[in-house]
PDB file of C-alpha atoms in Angstrom:
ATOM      1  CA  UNK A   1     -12.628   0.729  12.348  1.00  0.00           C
ATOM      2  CA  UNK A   2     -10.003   1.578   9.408  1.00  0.00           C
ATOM      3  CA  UNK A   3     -10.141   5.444  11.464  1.00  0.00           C
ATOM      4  CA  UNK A   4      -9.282   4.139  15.135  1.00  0.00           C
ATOM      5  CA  UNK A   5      -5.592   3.378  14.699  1.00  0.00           C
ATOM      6  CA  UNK A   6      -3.253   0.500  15.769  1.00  0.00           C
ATOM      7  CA  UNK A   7      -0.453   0.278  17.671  1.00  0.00           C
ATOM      8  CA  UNK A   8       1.039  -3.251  17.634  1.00  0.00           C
ATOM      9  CA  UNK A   9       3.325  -4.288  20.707  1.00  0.00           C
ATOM     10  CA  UNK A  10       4.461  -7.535  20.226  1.00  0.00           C
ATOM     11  CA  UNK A  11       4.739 -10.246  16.980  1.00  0.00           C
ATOM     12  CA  UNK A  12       1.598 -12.085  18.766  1.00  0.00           C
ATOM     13  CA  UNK A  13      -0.345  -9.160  18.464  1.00  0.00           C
ATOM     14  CA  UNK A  14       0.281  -8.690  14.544  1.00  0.00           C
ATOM     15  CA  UNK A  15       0.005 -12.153  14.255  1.00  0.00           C
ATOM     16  CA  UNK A  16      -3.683 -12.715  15.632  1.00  0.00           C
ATOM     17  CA  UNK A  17      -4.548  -9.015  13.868  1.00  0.00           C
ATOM     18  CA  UNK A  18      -3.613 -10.845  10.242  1.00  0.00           C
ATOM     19  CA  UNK A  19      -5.874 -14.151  11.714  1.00  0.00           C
ATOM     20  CA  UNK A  20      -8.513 -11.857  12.318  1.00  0.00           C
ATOM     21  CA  UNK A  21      -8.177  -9.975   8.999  1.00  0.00           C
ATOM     22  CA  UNK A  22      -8.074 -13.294   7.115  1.00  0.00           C
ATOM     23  CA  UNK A  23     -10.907 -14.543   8.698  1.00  0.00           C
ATOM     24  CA  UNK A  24     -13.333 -11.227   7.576  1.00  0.00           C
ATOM     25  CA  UNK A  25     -11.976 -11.430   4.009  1.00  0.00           C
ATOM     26  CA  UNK A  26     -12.943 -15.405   4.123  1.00  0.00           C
ATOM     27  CA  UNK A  27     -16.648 -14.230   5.718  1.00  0.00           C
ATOM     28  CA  UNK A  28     -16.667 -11.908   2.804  1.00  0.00           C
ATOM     29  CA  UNK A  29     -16.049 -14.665   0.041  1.00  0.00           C
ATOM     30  CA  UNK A  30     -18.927 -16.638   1.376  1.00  0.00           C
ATOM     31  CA  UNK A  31     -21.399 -14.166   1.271  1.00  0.00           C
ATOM     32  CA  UNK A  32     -20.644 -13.282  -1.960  1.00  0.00           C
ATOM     33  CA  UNK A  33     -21.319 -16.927  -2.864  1.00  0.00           C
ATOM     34  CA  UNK A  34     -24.337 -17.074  -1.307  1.00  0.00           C
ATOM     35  CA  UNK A  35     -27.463 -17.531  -3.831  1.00  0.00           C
ATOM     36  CA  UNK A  36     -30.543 -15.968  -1.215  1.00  0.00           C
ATOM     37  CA  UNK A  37     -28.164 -13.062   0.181  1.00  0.00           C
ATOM     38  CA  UNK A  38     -30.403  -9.557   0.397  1.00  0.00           C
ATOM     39  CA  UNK A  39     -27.968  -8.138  -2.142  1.00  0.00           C
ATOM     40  CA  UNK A  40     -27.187 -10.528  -4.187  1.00  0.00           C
ATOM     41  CA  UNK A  41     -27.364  -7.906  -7.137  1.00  0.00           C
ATOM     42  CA  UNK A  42     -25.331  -5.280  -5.874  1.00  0.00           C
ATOM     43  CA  UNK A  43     -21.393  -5.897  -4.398  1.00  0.00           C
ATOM     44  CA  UNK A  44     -20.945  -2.041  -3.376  1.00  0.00           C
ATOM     45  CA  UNK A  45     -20.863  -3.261   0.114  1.00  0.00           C
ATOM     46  CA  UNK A  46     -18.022  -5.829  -0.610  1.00  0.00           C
ATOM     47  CA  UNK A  47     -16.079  -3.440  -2.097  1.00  0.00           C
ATOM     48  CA  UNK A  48     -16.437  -0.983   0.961  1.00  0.00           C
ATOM     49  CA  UNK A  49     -15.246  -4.073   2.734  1.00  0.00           C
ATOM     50  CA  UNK A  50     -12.381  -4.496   1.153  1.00  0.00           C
ATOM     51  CA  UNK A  51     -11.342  -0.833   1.414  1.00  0.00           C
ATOM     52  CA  UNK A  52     -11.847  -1.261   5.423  1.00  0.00           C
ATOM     53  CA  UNK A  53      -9.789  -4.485   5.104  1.00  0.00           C
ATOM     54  CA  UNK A  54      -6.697  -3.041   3.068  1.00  0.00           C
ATOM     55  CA  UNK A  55      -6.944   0.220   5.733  1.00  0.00           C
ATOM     56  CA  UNK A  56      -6.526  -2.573   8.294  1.00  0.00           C
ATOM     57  CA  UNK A  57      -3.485  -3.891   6.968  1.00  0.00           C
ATOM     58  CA  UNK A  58      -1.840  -0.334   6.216  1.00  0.00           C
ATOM     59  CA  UNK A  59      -2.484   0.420  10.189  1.00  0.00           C
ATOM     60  CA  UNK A  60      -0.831  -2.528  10.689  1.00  0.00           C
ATOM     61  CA  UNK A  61       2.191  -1.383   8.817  1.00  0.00           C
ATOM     62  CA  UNK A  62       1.659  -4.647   5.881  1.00  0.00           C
ATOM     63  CA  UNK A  63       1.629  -2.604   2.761  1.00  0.00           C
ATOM     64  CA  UNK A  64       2.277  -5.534   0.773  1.00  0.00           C
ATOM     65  CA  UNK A  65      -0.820  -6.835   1.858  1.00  0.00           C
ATOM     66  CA  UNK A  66      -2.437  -3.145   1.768  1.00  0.00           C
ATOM     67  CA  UNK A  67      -1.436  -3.193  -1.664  1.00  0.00           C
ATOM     68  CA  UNK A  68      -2.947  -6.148  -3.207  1.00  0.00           C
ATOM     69  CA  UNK A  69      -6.383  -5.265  -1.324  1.00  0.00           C
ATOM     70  CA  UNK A  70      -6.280  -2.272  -2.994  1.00  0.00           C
ATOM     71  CA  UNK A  71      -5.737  -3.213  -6.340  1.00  0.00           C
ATOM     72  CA  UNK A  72      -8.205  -2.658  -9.158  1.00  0.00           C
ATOM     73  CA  UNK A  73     -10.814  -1.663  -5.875  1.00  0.00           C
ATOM     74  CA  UNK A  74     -11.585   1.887  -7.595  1.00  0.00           C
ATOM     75  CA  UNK A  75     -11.547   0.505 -10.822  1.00  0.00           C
ATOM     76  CA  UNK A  76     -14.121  -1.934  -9.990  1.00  0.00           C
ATOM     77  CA  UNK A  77     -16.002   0.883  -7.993  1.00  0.00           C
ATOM     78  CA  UNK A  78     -16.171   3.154 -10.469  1.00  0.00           C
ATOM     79  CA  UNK A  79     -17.292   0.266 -13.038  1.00  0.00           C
ATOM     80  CA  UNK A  80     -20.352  -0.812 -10.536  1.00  0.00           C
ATOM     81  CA  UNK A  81     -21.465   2.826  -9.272  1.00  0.00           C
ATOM     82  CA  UNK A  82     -19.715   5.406 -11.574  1.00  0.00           C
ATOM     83  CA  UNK A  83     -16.644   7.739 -11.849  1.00  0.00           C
ATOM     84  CA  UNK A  84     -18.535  10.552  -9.968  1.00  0.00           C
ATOM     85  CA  UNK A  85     -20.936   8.137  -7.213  1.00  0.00           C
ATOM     86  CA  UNK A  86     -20.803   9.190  -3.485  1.00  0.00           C
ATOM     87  CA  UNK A  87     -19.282   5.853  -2.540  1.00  0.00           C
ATOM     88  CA  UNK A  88     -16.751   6.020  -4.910  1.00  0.00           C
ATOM     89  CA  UNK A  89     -15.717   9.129  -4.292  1.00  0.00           C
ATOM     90  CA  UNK A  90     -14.659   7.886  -0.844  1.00  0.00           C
ATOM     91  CA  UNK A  91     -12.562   4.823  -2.543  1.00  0.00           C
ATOM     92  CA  UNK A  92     -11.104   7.982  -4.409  1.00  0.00           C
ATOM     93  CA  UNK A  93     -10.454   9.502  -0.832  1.00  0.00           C
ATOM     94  CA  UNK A  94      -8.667   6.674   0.483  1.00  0.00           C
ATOM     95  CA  UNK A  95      -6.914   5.451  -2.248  1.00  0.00           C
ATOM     96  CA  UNK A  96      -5.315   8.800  -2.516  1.00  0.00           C
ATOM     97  CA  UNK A  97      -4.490   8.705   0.879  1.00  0.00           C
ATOM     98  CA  UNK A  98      -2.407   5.354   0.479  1.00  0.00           C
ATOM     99  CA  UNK A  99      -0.957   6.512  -2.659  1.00  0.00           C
ATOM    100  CA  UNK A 100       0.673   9.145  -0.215  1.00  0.00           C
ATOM    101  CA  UNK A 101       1.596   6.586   2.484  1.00  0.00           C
ATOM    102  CA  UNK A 102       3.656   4.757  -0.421  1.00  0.00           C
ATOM    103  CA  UNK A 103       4.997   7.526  -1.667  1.00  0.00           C
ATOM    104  CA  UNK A 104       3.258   8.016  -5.316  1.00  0.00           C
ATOM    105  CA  UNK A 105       3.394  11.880  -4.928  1.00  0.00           C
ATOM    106  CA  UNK A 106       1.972  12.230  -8.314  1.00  0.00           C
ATOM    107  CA  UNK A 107      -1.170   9.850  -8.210  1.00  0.00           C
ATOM    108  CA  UNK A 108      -2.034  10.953  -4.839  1.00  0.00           C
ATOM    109  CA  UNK A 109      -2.072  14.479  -6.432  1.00  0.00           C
ATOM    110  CA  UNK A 110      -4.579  13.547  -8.780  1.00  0.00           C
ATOM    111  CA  UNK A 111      -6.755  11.862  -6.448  1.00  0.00           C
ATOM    112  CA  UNK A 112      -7.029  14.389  -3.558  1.00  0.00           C
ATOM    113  CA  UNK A 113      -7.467  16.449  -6.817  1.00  0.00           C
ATOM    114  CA  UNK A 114     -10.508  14.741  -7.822  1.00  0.00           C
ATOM    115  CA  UNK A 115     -11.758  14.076  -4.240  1.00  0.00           C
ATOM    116  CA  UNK A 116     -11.817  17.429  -3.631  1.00  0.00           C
ATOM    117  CA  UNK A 117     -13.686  18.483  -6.637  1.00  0.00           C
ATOM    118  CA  UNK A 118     -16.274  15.409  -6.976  1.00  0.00           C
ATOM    119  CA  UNK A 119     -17.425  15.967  -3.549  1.00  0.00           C
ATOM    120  CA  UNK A 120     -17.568  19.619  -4.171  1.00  0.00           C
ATOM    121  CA  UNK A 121     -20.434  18.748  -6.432  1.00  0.00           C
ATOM    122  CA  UNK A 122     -21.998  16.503  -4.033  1.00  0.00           C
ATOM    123  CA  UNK A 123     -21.913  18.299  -0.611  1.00  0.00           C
ATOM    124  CA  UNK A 124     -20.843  21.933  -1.609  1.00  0.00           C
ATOM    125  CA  UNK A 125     -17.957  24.252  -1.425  1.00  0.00           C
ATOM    126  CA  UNK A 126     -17.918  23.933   2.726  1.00  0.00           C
ATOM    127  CA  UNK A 127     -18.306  20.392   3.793  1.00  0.00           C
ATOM    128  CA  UNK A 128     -15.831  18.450   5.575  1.00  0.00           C
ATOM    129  CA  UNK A 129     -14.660  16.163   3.069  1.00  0.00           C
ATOM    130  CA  UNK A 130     -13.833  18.869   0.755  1.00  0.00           C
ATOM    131  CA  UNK A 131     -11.967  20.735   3.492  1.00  0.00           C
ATOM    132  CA  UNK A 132      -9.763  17.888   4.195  1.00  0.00           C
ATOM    133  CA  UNK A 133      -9.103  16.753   0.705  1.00  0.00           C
ATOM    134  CA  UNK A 134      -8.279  20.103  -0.484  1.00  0.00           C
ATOM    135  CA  UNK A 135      -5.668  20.484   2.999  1.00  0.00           C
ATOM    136  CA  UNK A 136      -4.414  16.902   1.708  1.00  0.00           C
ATOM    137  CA  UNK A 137      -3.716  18.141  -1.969  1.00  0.00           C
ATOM    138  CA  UNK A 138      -2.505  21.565  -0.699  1.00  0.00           C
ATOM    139  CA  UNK A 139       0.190  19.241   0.935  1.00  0.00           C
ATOM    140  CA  UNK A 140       0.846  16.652  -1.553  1.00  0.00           C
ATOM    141  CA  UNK A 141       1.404  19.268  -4.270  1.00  0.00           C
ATOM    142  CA  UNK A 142       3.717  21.148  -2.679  1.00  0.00           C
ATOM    143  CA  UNK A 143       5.845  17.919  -1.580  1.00  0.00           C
ATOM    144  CA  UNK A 144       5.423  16.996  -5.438  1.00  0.00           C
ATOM    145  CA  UNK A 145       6.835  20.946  -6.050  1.00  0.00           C
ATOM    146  CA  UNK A 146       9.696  20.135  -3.498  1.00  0.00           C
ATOM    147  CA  UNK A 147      10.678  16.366  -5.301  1.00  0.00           C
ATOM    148  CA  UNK A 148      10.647  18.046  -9.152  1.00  0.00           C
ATOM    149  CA  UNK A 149      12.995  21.139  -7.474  1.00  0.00           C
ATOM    150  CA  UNK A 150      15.167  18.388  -6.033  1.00  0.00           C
ATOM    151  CA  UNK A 151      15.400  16.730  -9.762  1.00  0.00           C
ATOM    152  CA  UNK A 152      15.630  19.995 -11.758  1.00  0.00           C
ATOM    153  CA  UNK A 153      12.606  19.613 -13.319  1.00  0.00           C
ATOM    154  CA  UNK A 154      11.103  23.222 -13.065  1.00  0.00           C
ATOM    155  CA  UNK A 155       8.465  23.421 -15.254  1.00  0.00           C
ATOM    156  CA  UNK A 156       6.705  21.070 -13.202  1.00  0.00           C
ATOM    157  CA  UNK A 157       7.856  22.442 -10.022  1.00  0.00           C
ATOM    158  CA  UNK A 158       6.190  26.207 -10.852  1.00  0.00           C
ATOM    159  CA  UNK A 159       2.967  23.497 -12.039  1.00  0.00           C
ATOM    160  CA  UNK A 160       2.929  22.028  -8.480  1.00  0.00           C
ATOM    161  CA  UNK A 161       3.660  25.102  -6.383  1.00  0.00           C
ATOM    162  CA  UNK A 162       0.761  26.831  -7.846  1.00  0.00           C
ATOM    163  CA  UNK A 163      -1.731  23.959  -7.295  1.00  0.00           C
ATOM    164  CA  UNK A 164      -0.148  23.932  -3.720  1.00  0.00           C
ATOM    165  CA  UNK A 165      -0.963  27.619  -3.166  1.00  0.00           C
ATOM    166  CA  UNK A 166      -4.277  27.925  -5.226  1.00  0.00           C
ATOM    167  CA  UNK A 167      -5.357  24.660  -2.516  1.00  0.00           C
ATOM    168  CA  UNK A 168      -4.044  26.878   0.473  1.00  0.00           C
ATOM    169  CA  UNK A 169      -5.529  29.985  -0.702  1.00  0.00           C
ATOM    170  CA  UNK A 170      -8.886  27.802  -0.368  1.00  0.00           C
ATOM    171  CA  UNK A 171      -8.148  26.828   2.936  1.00  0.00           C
ATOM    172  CA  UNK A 172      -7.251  30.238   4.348  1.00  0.00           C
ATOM    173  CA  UNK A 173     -10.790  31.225   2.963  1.00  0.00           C
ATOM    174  CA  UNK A 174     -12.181  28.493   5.312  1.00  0.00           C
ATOM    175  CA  UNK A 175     -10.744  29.550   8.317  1.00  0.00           C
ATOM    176  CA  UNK A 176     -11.762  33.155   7.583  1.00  0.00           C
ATOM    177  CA  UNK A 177     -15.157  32.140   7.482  1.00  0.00           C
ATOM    178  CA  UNK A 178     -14.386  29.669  11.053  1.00  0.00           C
ATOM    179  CA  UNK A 179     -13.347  32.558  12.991  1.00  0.00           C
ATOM    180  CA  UNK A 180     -16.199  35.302  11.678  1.00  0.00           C
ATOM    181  CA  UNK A 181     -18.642  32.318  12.485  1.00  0.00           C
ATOM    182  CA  UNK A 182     -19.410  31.568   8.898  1.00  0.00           C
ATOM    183  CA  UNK A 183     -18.286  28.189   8.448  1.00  0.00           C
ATOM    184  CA  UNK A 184     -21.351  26.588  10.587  1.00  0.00           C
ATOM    185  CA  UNK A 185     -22.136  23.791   7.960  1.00  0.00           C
ATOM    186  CA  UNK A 186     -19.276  22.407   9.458  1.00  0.00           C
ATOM    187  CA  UNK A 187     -19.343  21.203  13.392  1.00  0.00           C
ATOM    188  CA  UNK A 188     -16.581  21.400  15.523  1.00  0.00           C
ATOM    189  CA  UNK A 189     -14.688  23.029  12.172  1.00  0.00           C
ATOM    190  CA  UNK A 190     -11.972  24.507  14.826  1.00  0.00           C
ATOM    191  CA  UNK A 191     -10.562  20.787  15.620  1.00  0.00           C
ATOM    192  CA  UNK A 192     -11.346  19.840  11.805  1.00  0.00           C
ATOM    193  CA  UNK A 193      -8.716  21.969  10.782  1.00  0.00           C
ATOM    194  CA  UNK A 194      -6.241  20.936  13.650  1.00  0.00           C
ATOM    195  CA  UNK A 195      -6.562  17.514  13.120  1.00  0.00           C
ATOM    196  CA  UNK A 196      -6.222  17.616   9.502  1.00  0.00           C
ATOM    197  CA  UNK A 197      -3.054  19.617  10.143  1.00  0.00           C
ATOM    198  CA  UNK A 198      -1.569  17.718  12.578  1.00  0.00           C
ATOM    199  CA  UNK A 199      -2.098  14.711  10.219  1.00  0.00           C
ATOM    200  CA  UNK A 200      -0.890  16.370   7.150  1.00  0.00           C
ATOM    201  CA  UNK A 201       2.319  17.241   8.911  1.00  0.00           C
ATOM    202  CA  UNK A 202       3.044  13.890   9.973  1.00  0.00           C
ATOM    203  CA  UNK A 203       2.650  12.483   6.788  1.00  0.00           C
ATOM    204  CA  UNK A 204       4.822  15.211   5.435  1.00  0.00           C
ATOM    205  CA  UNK A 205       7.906  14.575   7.619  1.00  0.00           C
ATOM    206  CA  UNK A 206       7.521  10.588   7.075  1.00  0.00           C
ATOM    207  CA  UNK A 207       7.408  11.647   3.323  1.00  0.00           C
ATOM    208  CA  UNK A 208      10.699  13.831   3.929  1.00  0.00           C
ATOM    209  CA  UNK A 209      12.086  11.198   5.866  1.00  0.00           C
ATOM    210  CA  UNK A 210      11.938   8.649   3.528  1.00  0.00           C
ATOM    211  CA  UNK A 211      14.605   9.760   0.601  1.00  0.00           C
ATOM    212  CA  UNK A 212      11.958  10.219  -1.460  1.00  0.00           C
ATOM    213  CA  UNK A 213      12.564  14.252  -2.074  1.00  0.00           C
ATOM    214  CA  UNK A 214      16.339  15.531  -2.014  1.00  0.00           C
ATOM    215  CA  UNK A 215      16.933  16.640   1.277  1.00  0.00           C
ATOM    216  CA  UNK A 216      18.542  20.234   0.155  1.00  0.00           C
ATOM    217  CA  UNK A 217      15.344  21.420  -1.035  1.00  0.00           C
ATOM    218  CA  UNK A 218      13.070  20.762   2.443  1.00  0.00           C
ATOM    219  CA  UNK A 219      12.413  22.838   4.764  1.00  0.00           C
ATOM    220  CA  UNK A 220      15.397  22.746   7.629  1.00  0.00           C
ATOM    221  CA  UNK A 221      11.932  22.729  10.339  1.00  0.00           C
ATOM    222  CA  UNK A 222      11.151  19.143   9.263  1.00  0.00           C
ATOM    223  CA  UNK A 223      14.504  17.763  10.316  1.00  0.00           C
ATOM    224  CA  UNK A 224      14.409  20.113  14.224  1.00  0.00           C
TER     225      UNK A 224
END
């Protein structure tokens, strides 16, 4: 559901989309009050709930609502399965990918960071997740290079460029191994990488767009 995206054409569109939102996250409450429910024991699958719910309201353009969703979700995650369990791992994912859509360069960086490298361990070097997490921080690093250039900070900007290139480096490697027919734990690995591109560099230009990074240190292509 939270992958399908949502384009809303009128205000009684969004308006029956945040009815029907409002009504899961109510369904939700009750079962968790519920005394005889199968998993009574275990809320993991309330908390993937709410991560569909607040990926609802960011395709819906309500960060606000996104926002207070989200809060304390991984934290609570990580306290019921663990800092390195699979389903936590994809809170990790998704968190860092809304910490991009609000512009927080520098947590996203950390998460894509350790999505990248806690699903390493769990599915190996060439699996999907870690392809697209590692394009992701490839991106969001160098956009964190490009903001610290923009305020003088270089230190940091050498830091972030680096990350950016070690990530990219990685990815190359990965389509090396796509063309010479080496990368067949992944299906379909040719549109993997297009789609994750194509993604990346929309959320890159949105990021550009936004103020966020000083627009002398871009690249001119972003504004053609």
């Amino acid at each position: 559901m939270a992958s399908e995206g949502v384009t809303i054409q009128s205000e009684t569109r969004l308006r029956d989309a945040k009815c029907l939102v409002e009504n899961i996250v109510g369904t939700i409450e009750g079962m968790k009050k519920q005394k005889d429910g199968p998993e009574q024991d275990d809320d993991t699958w309330i908390l993937r709930a709410y991560n569909e719910i607040a990926a609802i309201y960011g395709l819906l353009g309500m960060t606000q609502q996104e926002k207070e969703m989200s809060e304390n979700l991984l934290l609570k995650m990580e306290e019921r399965r663990g800092p390195d369990d699979l389903e936590t791992m994809f809170i990790v994912q998704r968190e860092a990918l809304r910490y991009w859509e609000w512009g927080n360069l520098k947590d996203a960086v950390l998460l894509f960071e350790r999505a990248q490298e806690g699903q390493s361990k769990m599915f190996g070097e060439d699996s999907i997740h870690v392809i697209k997490n590692t394009l992701c921080l490839a991106a969001t690093s160098m956009a964190l290079s490009l903001k610290y250039a923009g305020e003088g900070r270089d230190d940091l900007r050498i830091e972030k460029l680096l990350q950016s290139t070690k990530a990219s480096k990685r990815v190359e490697a990965w389509e090396k191994k796509q063309l010479s027919g080496d990368l067949f734990q992944v299906p379909d690995a040719f549109f993997l990488f297009q789609a994750t591109r194509q993604m990346v560099q929309g959320m890159l230009r949105k990021t550009f767009e936004s103020g966020l990074i000083h627009r002398s240190v871009i690249p001119k292509e972003y504004f053609n």
